[in-house]
Tab-separated table of C-alpha atoms in Angstrom:
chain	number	residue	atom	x	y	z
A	212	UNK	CA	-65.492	70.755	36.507
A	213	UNK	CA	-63.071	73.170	38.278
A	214	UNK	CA	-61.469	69.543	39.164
A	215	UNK	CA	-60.683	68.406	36.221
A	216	UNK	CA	-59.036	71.951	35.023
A	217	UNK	CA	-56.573	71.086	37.804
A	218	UNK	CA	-55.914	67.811	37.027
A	219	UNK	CA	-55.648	68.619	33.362
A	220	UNK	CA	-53.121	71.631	34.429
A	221	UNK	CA	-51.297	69.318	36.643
A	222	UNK	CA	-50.750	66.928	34.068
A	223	UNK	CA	-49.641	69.390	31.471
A	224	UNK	CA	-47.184	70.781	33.733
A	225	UNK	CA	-45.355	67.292	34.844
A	226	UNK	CA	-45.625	66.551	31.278
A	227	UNK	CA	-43.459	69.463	30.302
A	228	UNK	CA	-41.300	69.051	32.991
A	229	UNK	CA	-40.117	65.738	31.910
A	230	UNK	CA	-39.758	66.796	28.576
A	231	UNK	CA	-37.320	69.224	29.477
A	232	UNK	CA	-35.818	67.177	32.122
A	233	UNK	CA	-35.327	64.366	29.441
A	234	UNK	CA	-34.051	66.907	26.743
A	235	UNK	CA	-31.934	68.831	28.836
A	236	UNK	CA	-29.783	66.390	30.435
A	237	UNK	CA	-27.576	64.004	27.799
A	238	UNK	CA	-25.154	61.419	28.201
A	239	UNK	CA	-21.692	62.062	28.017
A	240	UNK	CA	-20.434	61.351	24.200
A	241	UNK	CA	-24.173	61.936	23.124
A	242	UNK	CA	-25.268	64.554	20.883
A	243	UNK	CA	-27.307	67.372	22.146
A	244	UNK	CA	-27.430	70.950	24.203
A	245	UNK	CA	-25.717	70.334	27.438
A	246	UNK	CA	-24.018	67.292	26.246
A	247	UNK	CA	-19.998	66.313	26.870
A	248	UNK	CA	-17.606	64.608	24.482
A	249	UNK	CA	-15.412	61.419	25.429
A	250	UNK	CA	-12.493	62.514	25.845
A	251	UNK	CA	-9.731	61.673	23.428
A	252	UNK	CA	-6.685	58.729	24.399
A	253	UNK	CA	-4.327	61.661	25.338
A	254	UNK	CA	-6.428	62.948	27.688
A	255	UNK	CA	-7.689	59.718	29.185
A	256	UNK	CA	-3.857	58.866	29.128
A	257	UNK	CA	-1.814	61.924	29.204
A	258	UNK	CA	1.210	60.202	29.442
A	259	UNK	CA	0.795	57.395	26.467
A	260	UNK	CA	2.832	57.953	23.610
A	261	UNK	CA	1.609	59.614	20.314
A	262	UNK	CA	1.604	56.994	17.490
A	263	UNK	CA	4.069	56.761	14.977
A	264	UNK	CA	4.240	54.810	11.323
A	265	UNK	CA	7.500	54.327	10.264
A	266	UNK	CA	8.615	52.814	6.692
A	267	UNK	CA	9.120	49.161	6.965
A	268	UNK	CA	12.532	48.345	6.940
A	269	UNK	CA	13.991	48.159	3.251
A	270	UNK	CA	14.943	44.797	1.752
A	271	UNK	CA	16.967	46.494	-0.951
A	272	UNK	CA	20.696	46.557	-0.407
A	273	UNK	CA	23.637	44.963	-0.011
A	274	UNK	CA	23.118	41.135	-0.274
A	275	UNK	CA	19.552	40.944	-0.232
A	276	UNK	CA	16.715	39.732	-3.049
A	277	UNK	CA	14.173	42.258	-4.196
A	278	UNK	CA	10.658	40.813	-4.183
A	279	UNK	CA	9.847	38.936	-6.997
A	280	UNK	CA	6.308	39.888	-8.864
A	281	UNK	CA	3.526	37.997	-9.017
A	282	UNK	CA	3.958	35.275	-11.483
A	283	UNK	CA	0.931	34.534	-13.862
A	284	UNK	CA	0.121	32.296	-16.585
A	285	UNK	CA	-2.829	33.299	-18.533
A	286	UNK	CA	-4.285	30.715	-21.406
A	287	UNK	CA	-6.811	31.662	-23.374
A	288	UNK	CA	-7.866	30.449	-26.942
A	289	UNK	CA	-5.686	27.303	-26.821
A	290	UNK	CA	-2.616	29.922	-26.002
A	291	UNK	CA	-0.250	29.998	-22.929
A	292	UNK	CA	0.223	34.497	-22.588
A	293	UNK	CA	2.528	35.906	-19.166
A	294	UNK	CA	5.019	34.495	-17.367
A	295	UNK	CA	7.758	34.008	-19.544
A	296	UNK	CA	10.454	34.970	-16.624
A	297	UNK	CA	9.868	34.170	-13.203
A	298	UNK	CA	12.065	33.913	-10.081
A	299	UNK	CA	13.577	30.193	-8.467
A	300	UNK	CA	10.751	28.456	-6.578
A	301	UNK	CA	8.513	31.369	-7.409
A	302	UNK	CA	4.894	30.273	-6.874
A	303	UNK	CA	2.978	30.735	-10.307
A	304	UNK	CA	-0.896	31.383	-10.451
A	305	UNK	CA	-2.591	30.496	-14.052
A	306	UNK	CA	-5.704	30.801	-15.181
A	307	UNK	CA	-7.465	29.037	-18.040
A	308	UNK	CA	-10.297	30.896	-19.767
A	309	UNK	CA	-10.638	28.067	-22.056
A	310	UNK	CA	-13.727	25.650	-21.864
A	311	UNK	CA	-11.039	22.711	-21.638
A	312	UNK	CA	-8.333	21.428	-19.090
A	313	UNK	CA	-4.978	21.848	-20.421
A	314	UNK	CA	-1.493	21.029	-18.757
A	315	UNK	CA	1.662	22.876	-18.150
A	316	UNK	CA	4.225	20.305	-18.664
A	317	UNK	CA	7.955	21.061	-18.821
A	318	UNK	CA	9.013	19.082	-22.093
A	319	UNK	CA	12.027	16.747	-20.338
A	320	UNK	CA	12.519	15.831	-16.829
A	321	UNK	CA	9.767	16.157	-14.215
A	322	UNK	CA	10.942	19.909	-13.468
A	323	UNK	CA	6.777	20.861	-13.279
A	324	UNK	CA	3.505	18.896	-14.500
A	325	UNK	CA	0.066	21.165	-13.500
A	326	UNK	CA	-2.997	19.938	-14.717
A	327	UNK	CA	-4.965	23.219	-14.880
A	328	UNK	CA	-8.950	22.976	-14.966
A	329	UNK	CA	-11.300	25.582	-16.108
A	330	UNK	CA	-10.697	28.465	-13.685
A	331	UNK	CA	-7.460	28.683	-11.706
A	332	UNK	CA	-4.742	26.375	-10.425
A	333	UNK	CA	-1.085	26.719	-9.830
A	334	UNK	CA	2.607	25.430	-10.137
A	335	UNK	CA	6.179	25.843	-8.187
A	336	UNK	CA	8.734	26.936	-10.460
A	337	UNK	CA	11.744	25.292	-10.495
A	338	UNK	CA	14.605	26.606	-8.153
A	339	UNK	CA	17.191	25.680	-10.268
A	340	UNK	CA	17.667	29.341	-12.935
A	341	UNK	CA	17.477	28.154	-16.817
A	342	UNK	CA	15.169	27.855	-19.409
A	343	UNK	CA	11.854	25.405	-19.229
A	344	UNK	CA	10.282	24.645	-22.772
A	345	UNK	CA	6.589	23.384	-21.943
A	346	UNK	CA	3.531	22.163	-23.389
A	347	UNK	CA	-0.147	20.880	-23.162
A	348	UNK	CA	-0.473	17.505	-22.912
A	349	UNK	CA	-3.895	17.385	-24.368
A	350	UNK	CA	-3.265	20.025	-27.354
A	351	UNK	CA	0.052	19.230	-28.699
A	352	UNK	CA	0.019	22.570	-30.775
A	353	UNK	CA	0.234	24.422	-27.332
A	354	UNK	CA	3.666	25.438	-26.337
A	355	UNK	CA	5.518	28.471	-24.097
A	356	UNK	CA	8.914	28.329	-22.253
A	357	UNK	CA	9.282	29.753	-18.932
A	358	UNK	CA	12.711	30.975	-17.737
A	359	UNK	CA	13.915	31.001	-14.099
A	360	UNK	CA	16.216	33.461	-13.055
């Protein structure tokens, strides 16, 4: 029996032994007692430069176009809303909530013709500035003018 006390003690001690060899010693950048962090860029690379975020350069000035806005078309209950003014060329994003196609046809010339389904489509504006009567082709009664300036 005596034997087996021995065995059992030397067990229990290697046992606790690698429990505090395994807890004791981390991984750098690992949690824990005894544990180191990474270290940050600037002290992996003392000399790298600190970063910076400048304003982007401004478009505004002398000579130059301010961004136009988004140009939208909404049509809803057999009614073209939005977009009344939009800029030359300007791409412009409609959406029918109707359960019908419609169509955004400029009334003379072939200026812009969009056959919009159910969901979303769009339509380049014209690049030359004036004023654009339009209509449905399927539902005469709808009607809107878009201006390009």
């Amino acid at each position: 029996m005596k034997a087996n006390t021995r065995t059992g003690s030397a067990l229990g001690l290697a046992a606790a032994i690698a429990v505090l060899v395994l807890s004791g010693c981390g991984t750098p950048g690992t949690s824990g007692s005894g544990t180191t962090a990474n270290p940050t860029q600037a002290e992996q690379f003392p000399s790298a430069p600190a970063a910076t975020t400048e304003p982007a350069p401004s478009t505004s000035g002398p000579g130059s176009t301010p961004a136009a806005a988004p140009a939208k078309i909404l049509i809803k209950g057999f009614k073209y809303q939005g977009a009344e003014t939009v800029s030359p060329g300007a791409t412009v994003s409609v959406t029918n909530e109707d359960t019908e196609a419609h169509t955004i046809t400029a009334d003379t010339g072939d200026a812009f013709d969009a056959n919009i389904q159910v969901g979303t489509g769009t339509f380049t504006a014209p690049v030359e500035p004036g004023t654009y009567p339009y209509h449905c082709n399927f539902h005469g009664n709808m009607k809107g003018t878009l201006t390009v300036k």
